[in-house]
PDB file of C-alpha atoms and ligand atoms in Angstrom:
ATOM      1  CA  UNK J   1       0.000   0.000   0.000  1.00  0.00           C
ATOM      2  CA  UNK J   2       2.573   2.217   0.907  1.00  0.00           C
ATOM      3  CA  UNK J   3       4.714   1.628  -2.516  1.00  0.00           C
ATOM      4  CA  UNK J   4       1.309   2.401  -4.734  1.00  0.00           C
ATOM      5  CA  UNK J   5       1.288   5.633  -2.867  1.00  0.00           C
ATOM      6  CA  UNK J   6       4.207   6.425  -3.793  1.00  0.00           C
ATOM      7  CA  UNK J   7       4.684   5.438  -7.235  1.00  0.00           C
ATOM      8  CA  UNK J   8       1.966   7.851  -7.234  1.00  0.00           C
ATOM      9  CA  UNK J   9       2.730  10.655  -5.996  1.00  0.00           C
ATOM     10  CA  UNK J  10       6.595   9.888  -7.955  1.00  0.00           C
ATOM     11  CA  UNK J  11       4.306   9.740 -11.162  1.00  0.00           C
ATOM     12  CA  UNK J  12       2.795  12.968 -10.258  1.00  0.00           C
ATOM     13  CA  UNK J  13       5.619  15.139  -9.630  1.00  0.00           C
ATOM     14  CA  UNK J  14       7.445  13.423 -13.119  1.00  0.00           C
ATOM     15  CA  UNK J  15       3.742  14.806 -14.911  1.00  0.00           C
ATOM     16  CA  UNK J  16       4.135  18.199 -12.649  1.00  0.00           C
ATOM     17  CA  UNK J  17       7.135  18.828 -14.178  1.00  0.00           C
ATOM     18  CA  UNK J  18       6.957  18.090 -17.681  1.00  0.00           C
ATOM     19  CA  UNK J  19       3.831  20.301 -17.921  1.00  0.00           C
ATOM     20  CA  UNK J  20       6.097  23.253 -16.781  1.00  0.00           C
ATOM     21  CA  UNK J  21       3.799  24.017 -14.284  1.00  0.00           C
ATOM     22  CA  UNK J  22       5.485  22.882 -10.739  1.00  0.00           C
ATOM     23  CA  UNK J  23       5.355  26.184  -9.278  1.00  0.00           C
ATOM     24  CA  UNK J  24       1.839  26.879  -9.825  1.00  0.00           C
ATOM     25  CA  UNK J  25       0.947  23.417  -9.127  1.00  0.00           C
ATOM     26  CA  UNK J  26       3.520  23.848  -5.908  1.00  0.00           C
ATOM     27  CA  UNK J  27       1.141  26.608  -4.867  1.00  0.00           C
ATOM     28  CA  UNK J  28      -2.110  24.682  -4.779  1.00  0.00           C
ATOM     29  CA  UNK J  29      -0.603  21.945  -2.615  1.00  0.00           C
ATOM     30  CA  UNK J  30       0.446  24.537  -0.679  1.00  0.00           C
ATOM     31  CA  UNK J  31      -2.330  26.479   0.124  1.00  0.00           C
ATOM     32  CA  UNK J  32      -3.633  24.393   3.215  1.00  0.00           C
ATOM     33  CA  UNK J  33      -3.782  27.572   4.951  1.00  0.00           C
ATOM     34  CA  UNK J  34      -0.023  29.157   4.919  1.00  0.00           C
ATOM     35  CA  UNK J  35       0.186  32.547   3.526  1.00  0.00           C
ATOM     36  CA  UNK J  36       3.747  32.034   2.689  1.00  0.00           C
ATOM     37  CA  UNK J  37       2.843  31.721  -1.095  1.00  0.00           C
ATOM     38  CA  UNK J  38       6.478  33.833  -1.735  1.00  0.00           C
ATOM     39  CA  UNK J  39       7.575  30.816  -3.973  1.00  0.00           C
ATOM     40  CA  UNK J  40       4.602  30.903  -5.782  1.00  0.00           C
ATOM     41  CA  UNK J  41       4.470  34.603  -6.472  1.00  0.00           C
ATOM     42  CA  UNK J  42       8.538  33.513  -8.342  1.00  0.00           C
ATOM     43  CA  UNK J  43       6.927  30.359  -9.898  1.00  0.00           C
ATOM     44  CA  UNK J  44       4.177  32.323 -11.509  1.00  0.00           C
ATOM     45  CA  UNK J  45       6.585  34.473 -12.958  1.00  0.00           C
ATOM     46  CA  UNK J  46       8.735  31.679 -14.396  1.00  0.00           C
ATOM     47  CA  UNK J  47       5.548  29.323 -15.220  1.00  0.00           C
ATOM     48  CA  UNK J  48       5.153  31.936 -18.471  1.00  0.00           C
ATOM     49  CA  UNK J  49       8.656  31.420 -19.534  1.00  0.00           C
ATOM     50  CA  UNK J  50       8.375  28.054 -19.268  1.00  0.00           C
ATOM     51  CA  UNK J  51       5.431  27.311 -21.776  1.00  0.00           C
ATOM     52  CA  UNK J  52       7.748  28.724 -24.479  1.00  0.00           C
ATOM     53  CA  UNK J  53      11.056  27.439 -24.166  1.00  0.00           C
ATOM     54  CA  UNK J  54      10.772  24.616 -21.163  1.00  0.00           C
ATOM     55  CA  UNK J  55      13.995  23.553 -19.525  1.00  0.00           C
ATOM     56  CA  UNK J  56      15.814  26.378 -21.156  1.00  0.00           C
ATOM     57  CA  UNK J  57      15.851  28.759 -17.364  1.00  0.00           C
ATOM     58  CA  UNK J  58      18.636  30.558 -16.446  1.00  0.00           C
ATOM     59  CA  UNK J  59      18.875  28.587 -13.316  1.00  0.00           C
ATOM     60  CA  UNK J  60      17.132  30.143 -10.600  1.00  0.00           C
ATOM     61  CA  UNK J  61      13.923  27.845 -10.747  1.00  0.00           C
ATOM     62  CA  UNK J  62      15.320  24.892 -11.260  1.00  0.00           C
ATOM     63  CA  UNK J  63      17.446  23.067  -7.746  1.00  0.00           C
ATOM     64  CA  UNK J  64      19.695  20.362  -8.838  1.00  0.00           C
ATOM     65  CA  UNK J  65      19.842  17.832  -6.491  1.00  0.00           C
ATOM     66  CA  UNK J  66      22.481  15.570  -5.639  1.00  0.00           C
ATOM     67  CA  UNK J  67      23.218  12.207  -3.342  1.00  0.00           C
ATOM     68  CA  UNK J  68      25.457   9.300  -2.753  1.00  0.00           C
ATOM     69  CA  UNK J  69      23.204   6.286  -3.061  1.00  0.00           C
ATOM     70  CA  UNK J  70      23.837   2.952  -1.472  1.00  0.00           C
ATOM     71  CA  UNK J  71      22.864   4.151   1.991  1.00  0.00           C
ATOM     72  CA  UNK J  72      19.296   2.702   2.214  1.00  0.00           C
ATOM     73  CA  UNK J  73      16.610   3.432   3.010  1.00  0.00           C
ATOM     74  CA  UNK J  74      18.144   7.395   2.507  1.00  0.00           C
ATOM     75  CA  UNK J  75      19.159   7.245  -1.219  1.00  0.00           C
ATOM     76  CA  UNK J  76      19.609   3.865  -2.888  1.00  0.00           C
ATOM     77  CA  UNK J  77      19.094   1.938  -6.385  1.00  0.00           C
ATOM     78  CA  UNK J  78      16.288   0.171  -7.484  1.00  0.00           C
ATOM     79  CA  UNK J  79      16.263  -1.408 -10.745  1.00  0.00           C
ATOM     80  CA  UNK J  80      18.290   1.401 -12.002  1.00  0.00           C
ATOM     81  CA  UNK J  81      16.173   3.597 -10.477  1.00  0.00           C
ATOM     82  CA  UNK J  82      17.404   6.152  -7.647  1.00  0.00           C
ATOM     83  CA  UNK J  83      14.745   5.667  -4.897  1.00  0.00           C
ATOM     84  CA  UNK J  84      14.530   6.872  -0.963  1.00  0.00           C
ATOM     85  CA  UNK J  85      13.118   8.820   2.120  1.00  0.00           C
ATOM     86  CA  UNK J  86      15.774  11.740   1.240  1.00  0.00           C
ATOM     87  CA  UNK J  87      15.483  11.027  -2.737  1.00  0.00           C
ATOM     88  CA  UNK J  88      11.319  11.722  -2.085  1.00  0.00           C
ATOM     89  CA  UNK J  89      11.731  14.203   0.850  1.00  0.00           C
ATOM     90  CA  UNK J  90      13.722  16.666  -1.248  1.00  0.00           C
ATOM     91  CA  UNK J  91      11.525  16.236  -4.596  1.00  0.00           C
ATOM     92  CA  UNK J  92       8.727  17.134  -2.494  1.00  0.00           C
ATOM     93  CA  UNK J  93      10.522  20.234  -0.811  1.00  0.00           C
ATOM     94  CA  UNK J  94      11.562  21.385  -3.807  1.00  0.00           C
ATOM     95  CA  UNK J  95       8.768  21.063  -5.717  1.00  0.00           C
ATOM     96  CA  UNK J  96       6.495  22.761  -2.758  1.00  0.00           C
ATOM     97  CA  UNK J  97       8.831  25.889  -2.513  1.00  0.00           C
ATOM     98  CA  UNK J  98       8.455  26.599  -6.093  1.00  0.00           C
ATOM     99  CA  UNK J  99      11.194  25.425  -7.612  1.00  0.00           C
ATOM    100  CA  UNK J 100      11.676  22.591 -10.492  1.00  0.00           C
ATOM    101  CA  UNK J 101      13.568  18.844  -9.509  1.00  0.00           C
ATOM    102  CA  UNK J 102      16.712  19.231 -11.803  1.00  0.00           C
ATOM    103  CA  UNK J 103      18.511  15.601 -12.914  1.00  0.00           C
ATOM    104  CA  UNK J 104      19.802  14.009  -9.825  1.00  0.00           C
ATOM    105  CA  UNK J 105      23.335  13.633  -9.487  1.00  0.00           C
ATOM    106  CA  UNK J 106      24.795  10.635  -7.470  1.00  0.00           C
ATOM    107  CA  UNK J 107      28.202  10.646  -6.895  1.00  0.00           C
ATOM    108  CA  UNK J 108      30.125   9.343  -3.489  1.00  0.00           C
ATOM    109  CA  UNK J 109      29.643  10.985  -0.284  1.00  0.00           C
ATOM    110  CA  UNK J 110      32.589  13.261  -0.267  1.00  0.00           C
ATOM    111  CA  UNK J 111      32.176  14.648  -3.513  1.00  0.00           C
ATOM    112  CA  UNK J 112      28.956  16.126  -2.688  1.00  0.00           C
ATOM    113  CA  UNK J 113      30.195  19.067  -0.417  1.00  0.00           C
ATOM    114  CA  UNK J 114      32.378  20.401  -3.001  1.00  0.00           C
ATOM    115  CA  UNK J 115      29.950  19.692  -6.555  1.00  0.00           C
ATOM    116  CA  UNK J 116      27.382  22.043  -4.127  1.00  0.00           C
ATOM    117  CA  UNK J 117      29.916  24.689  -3.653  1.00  0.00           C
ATOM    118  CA  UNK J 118      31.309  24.242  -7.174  1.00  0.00           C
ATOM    119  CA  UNK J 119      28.043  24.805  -8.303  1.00  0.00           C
ATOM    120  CA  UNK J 120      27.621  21.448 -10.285  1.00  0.00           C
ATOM    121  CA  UNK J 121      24.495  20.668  -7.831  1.00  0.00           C
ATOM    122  CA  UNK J 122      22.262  23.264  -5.780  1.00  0.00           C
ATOM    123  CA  UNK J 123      20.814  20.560  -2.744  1.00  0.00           C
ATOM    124  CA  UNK J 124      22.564  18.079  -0.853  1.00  0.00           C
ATOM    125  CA  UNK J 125      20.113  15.206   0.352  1.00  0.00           C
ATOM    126  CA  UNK J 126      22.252  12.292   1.290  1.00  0.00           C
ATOM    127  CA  UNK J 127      21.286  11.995   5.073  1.00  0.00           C
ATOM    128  CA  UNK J 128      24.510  14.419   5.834  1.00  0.00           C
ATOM    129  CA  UNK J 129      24.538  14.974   9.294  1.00  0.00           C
ATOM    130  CA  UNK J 130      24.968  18.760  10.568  1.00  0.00           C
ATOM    131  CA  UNK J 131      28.535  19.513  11.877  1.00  0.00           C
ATOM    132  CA  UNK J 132      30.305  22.535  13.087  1.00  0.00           C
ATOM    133  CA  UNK J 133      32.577  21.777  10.751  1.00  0.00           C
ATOM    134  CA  UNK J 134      30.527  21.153   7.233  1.00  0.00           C
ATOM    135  CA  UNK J 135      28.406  24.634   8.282  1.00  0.00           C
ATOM    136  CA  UNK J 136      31.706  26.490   7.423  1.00  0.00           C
ATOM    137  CA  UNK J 137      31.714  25.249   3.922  1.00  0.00           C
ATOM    138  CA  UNK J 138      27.861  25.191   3.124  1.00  0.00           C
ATOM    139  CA  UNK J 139      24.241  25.883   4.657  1.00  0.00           C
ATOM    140  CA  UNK J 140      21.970  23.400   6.193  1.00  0.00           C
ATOM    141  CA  UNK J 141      17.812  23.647   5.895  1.00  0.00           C
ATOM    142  CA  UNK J 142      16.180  22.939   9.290  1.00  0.00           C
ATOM    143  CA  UNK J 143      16.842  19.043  10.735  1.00  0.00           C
ATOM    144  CA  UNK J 144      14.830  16.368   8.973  1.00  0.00           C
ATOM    145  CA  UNK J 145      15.882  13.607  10.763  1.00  0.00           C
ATOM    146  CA  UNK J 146      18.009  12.358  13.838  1.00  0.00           C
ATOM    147  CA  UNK J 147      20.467   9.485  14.375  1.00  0.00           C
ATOM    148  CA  UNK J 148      23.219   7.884  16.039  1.00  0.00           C
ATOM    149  CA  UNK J 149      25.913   5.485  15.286  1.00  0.00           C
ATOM    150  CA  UNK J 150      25.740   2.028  15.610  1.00  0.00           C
ATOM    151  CA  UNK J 151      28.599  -0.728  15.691  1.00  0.00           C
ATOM    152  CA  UNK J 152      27.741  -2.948  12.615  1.00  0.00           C
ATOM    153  CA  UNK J 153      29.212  -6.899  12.910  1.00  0.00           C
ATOM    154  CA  UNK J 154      28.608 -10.266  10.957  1.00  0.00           C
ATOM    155  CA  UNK J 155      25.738 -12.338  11.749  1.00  0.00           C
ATOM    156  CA  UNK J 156      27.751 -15.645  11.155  1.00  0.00           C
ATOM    157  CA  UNK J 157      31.011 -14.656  13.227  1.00  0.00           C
ATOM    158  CA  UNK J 158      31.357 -15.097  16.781  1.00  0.00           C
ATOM    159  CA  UNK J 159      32.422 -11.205  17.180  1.00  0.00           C
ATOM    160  CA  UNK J 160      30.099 -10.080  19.252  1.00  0.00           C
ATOM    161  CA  UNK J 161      31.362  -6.553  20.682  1.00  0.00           C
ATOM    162  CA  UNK J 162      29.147  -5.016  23.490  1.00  0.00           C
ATOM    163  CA  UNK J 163      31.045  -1.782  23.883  1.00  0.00           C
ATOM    164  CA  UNK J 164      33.963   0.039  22.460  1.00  0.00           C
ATOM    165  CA  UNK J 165      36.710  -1.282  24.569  1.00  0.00           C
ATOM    166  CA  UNK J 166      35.904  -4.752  22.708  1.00  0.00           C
ATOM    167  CA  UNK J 167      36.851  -3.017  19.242  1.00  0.00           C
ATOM    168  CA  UNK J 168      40.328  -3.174  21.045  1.00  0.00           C
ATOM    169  CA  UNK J 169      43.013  -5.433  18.344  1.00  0.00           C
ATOM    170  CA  UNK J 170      40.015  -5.632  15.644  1.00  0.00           C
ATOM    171  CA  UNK J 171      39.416  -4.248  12.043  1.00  0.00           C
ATOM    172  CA  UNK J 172      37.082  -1.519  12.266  1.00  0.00           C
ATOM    173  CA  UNK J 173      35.919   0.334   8.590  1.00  0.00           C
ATOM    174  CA  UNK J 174      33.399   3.210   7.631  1.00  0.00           C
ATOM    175  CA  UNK J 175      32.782   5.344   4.747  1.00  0.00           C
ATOM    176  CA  UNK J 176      35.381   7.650   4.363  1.00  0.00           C
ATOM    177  CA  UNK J 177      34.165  11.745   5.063  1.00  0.00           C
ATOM    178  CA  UNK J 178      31.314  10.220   6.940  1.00  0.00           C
ATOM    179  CA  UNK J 179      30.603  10.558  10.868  1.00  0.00           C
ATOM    180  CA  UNK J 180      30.814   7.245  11.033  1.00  0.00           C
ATOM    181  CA  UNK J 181      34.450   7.890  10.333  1.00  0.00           C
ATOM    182  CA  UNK J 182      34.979  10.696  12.691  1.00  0.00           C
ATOM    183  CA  UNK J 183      34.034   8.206  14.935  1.00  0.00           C
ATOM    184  CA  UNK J 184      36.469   5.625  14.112  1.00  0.00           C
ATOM    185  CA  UNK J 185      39.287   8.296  13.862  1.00  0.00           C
ATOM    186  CA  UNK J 186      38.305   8.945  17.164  1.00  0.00           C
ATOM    187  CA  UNK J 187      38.921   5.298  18.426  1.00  0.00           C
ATOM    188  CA  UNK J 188      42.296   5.616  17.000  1.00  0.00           C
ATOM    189  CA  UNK J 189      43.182   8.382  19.267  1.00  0.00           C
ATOM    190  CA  UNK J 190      41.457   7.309  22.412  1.00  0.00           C
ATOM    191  CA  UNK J 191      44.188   4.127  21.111  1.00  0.00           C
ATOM    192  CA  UNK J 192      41.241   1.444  21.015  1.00  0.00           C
ATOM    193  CA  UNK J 193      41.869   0.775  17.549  1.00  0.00           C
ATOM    194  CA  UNK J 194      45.030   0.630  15.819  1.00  0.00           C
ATOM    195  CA  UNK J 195      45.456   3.173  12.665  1.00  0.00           C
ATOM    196  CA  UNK J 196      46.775   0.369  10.622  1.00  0.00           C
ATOM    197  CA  UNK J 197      43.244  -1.815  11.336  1.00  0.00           C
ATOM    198  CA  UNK J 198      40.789   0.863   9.834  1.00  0.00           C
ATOM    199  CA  UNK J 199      39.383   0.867   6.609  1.00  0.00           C
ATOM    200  CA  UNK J 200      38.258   3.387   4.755  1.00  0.00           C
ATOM    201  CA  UNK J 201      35.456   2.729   1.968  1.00  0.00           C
ATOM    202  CA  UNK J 202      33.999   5.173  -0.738  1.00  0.00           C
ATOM    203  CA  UNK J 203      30.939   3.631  -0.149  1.00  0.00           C
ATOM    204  CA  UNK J 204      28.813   1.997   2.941  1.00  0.00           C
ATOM    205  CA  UNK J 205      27.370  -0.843   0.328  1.00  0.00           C
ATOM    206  CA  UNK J 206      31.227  -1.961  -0.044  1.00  0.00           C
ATOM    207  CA  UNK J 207      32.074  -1.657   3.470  1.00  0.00           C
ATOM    208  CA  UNK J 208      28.482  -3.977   4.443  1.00  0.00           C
ATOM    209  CA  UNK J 209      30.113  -7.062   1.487  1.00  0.00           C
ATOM    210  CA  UNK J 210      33.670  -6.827   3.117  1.00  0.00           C
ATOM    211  CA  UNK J 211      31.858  -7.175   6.601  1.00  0.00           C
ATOM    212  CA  UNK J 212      29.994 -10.175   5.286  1.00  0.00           C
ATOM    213  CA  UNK J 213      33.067 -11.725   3.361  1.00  0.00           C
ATOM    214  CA  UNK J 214      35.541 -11.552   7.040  1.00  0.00           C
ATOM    215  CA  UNK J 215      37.828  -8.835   5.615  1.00  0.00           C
ATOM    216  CA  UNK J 216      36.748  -6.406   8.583  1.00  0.00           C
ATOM    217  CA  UNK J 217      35.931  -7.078  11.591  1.00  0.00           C
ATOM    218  CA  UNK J 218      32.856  -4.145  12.677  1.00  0.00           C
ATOM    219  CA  UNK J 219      31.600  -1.319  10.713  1.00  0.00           C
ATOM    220  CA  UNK J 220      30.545   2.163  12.194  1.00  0.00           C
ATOM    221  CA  UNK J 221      27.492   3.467  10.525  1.00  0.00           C
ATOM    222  CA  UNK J 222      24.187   5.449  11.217  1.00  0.00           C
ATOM    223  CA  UNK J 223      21.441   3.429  13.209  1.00  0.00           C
ATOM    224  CA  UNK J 224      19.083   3.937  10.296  1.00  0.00           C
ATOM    225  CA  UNK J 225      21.117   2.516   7.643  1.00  0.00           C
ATOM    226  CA  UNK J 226      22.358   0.264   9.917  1.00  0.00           C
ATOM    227  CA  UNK J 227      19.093  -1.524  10.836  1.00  0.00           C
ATOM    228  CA  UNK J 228      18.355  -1.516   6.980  1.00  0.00           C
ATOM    229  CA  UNK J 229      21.196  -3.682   6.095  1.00  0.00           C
ATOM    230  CA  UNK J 230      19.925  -5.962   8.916  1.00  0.00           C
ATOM    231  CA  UNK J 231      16.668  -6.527   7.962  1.00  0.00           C
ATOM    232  CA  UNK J 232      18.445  -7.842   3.944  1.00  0.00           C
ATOM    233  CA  UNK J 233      22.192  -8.988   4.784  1.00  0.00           C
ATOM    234  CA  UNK J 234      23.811 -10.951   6.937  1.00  0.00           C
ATOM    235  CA  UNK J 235      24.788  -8.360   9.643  1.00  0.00           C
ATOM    236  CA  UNK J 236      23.280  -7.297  13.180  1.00  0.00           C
ATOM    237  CA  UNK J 237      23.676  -4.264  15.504  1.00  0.00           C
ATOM    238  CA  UNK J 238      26.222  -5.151  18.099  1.00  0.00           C
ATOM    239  CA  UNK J 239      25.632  -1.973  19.558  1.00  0.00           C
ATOM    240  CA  UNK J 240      25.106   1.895  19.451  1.00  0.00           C
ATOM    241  CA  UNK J 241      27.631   4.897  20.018  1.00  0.00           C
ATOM    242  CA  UNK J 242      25.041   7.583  21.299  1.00  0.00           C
ATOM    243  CA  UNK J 243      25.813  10.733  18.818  1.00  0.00           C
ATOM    244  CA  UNK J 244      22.439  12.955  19.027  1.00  0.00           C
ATOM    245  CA  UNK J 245      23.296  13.504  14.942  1.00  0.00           C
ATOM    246  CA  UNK J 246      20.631  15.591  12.654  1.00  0.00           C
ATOM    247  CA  UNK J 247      20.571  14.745   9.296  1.00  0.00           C
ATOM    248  CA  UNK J 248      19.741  18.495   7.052  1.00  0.00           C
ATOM    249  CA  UNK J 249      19.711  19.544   3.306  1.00  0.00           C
ATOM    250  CA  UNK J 250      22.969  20.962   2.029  1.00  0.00           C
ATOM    251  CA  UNK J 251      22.350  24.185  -0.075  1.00  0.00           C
ATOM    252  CA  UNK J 252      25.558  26.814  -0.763  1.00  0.00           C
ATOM    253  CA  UNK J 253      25.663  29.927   1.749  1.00  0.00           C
ATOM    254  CA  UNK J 254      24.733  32.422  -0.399  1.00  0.00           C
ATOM    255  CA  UNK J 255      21.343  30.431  -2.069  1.00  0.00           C
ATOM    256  CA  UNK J 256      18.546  32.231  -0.387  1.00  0.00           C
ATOM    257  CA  UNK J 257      16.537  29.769  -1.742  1.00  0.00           C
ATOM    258  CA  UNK J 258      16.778  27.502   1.367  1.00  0.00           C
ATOM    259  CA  UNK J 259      14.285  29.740   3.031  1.00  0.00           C
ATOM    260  CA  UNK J 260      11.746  28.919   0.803  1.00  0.00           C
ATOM    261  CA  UNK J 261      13.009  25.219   0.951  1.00  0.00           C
ATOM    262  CA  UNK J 262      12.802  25.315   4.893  1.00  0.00           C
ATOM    263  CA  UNK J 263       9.449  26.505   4.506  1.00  0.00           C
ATOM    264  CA  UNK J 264       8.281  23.367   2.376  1.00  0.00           C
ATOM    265  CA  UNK J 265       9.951  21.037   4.836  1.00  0.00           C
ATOM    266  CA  UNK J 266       7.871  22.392   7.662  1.00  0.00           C
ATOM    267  CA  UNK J 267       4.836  21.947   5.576  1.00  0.00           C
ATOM    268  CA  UNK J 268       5.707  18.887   4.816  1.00  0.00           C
ATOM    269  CA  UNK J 269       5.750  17.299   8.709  1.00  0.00           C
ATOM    270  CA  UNK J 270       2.596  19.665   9.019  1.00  0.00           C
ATOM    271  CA  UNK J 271       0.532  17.918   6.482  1.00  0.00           C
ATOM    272  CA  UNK J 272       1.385  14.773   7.502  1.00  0.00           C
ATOM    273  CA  UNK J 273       3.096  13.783   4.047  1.00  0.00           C
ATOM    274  CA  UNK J 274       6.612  12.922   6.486  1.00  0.00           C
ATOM    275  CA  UNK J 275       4.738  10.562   8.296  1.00  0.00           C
ATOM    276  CA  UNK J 276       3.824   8.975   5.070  1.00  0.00           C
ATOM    277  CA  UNK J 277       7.585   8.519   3.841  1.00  0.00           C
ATOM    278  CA  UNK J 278       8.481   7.302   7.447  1.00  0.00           C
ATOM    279  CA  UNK J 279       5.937   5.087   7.057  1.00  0.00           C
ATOM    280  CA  UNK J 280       7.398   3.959   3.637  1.00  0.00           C
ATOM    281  CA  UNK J 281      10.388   3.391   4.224  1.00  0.00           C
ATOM    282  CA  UNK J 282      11.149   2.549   7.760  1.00  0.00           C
ATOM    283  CA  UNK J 283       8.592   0.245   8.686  1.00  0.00           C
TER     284      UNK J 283
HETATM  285  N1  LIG L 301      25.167  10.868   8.466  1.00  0.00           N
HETATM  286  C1  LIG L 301      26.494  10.504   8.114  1.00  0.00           C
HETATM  287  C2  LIG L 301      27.281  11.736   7.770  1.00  0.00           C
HETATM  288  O1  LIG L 301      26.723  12.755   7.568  1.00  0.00           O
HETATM  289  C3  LIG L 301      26.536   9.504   6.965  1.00  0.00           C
HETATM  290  C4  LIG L 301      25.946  10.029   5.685  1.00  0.00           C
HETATM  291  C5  LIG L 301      26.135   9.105   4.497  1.00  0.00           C
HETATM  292  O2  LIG L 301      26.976   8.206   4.505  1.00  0.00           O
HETATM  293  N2  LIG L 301      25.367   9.332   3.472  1.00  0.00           N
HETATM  294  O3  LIG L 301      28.469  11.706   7.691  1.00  0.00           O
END
């Protein structure tokens, strides 16, 4: 039930778009009684321009999104198709703040801070967690989503750590430029692990098969993701490293856009439509 909603709605934002309409459109879902119709009054503007030369904008209306799939149930491939809570979440915010979807870009997780400041995407949605340090480079919307870090292991091994001093002599990988790694550098220092037994990987899908296949011992990885690769491979939570993370869009520092995008996202838990993704695709 939940996947015929949305193949729905994803149908319905492809036919939004291609009419050239999604701002105006954007305005009537947004009407449910906030005034702050400021992304329609620019998407009525544009919708004009549109019905002559579609696609051809100088930029403004359309948000280029970008993610690093393989971290279900965030952003992740399905039968060639790019799928996922964030994939949905920022179509929808987008689309509801008057802008149009541009072609998503999936590249790996550190690549997406500097294609946003580069300019070769507009939105980061790729479950990025907000840090001090990433909020010097580039803007976050308002939090979407919280999470912690969780201590991934093999189902079929006997490794079965129940707190960080038992990483102690082991082979410990995350992605690399993630939290998850920040965490693991962090083990180095505090001396638990040794810097010759971590493992980097570009990608959390690669570091999940080299858990499975012996060649590391525990992965460090967001809860989320974490209990999502349970529920399909043969891995378990061994347990959780308590890091009160939020999860926000990525836009550049001078796109004033994101006001309009924060905007959506509020509507967006207001109408119930968050629920509905939750609902999707974590239960
Ligand atoms: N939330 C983590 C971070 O921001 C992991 C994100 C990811 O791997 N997509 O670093």
């Amino acid at each position: 039930m939940a996947r015929k909603f949305s193949m729905d709605r994803r149908a319905y934002l492809k036919t939004v778009g291609a009419a050239g309409t999604t701002a105006a459109v954007a305005g009537c879902l947004g009407n449910g009684g906030n005034g702050n119709g400021n992304g329609n009054g620019n998407g009525n503007g544009n919708g004009d321009g549109n019905g002559n030369g579609n696609g051809n904008g100088d930029g403004d209306d359309v948000i280029v999104p970008g993610t690093a799939s393989g971290f279900p149930p965030f952003e992740y491939t399905q039968d060639g198709e790019l799928v996922g809570f964030d994939v949905d979440l920022a179509e929808e915010a987008i689309t509801r703040a008057g802008y149009e979807v541009g072609d998503w870009v999936d590249i790996e997780f550190d690549s997406l801070i500097p294609s946003l400041t580069g300019g070769d995407i507009d939105l980061v949605a790729a479950a990025m967690t907000i840090t001090d340090e990433r909020s010097e480079q580039i803007a976050f919307s308002n939090p979407y989503y919280e999470a912690n870090q969780s201590v991934l292991v093999s189902s079929e091994g006997d490794f079965a750590p129940e707190g960080e001093s038992d990483l102690e002599g082991r082979v410990v990988g995350a992605q690399s430029g993630t939290t998850g790694a920040a965490e693991a550098e962090r083990l180095i220092e505090e001396g638990v692990v040794d810097g010759d037994d971590y493992r980097q990987y570009d990608n959390y899908t690669l570091a999940v098969e080299d858990l499975e296949n012996g060649n590391v011992d525990a992965i460090i990885i967001d809860v989320p993701v974490a209990n999502n690769f349970a529920d399909s491979r043969s891995v378990e939570v061994a347990f959780v490293i308590e890091t009160g993370e939020e999860y926000g869009l990525g836009m550049r520092q001078d796109d004033d856009r994101i006001g309009d995008i924060n905007d959506a996202l509020a509507e967006i838990r207001e109408d119930g439509t968050y629920e509905d993704l939750v609902a999707e695709y974590f239960e």
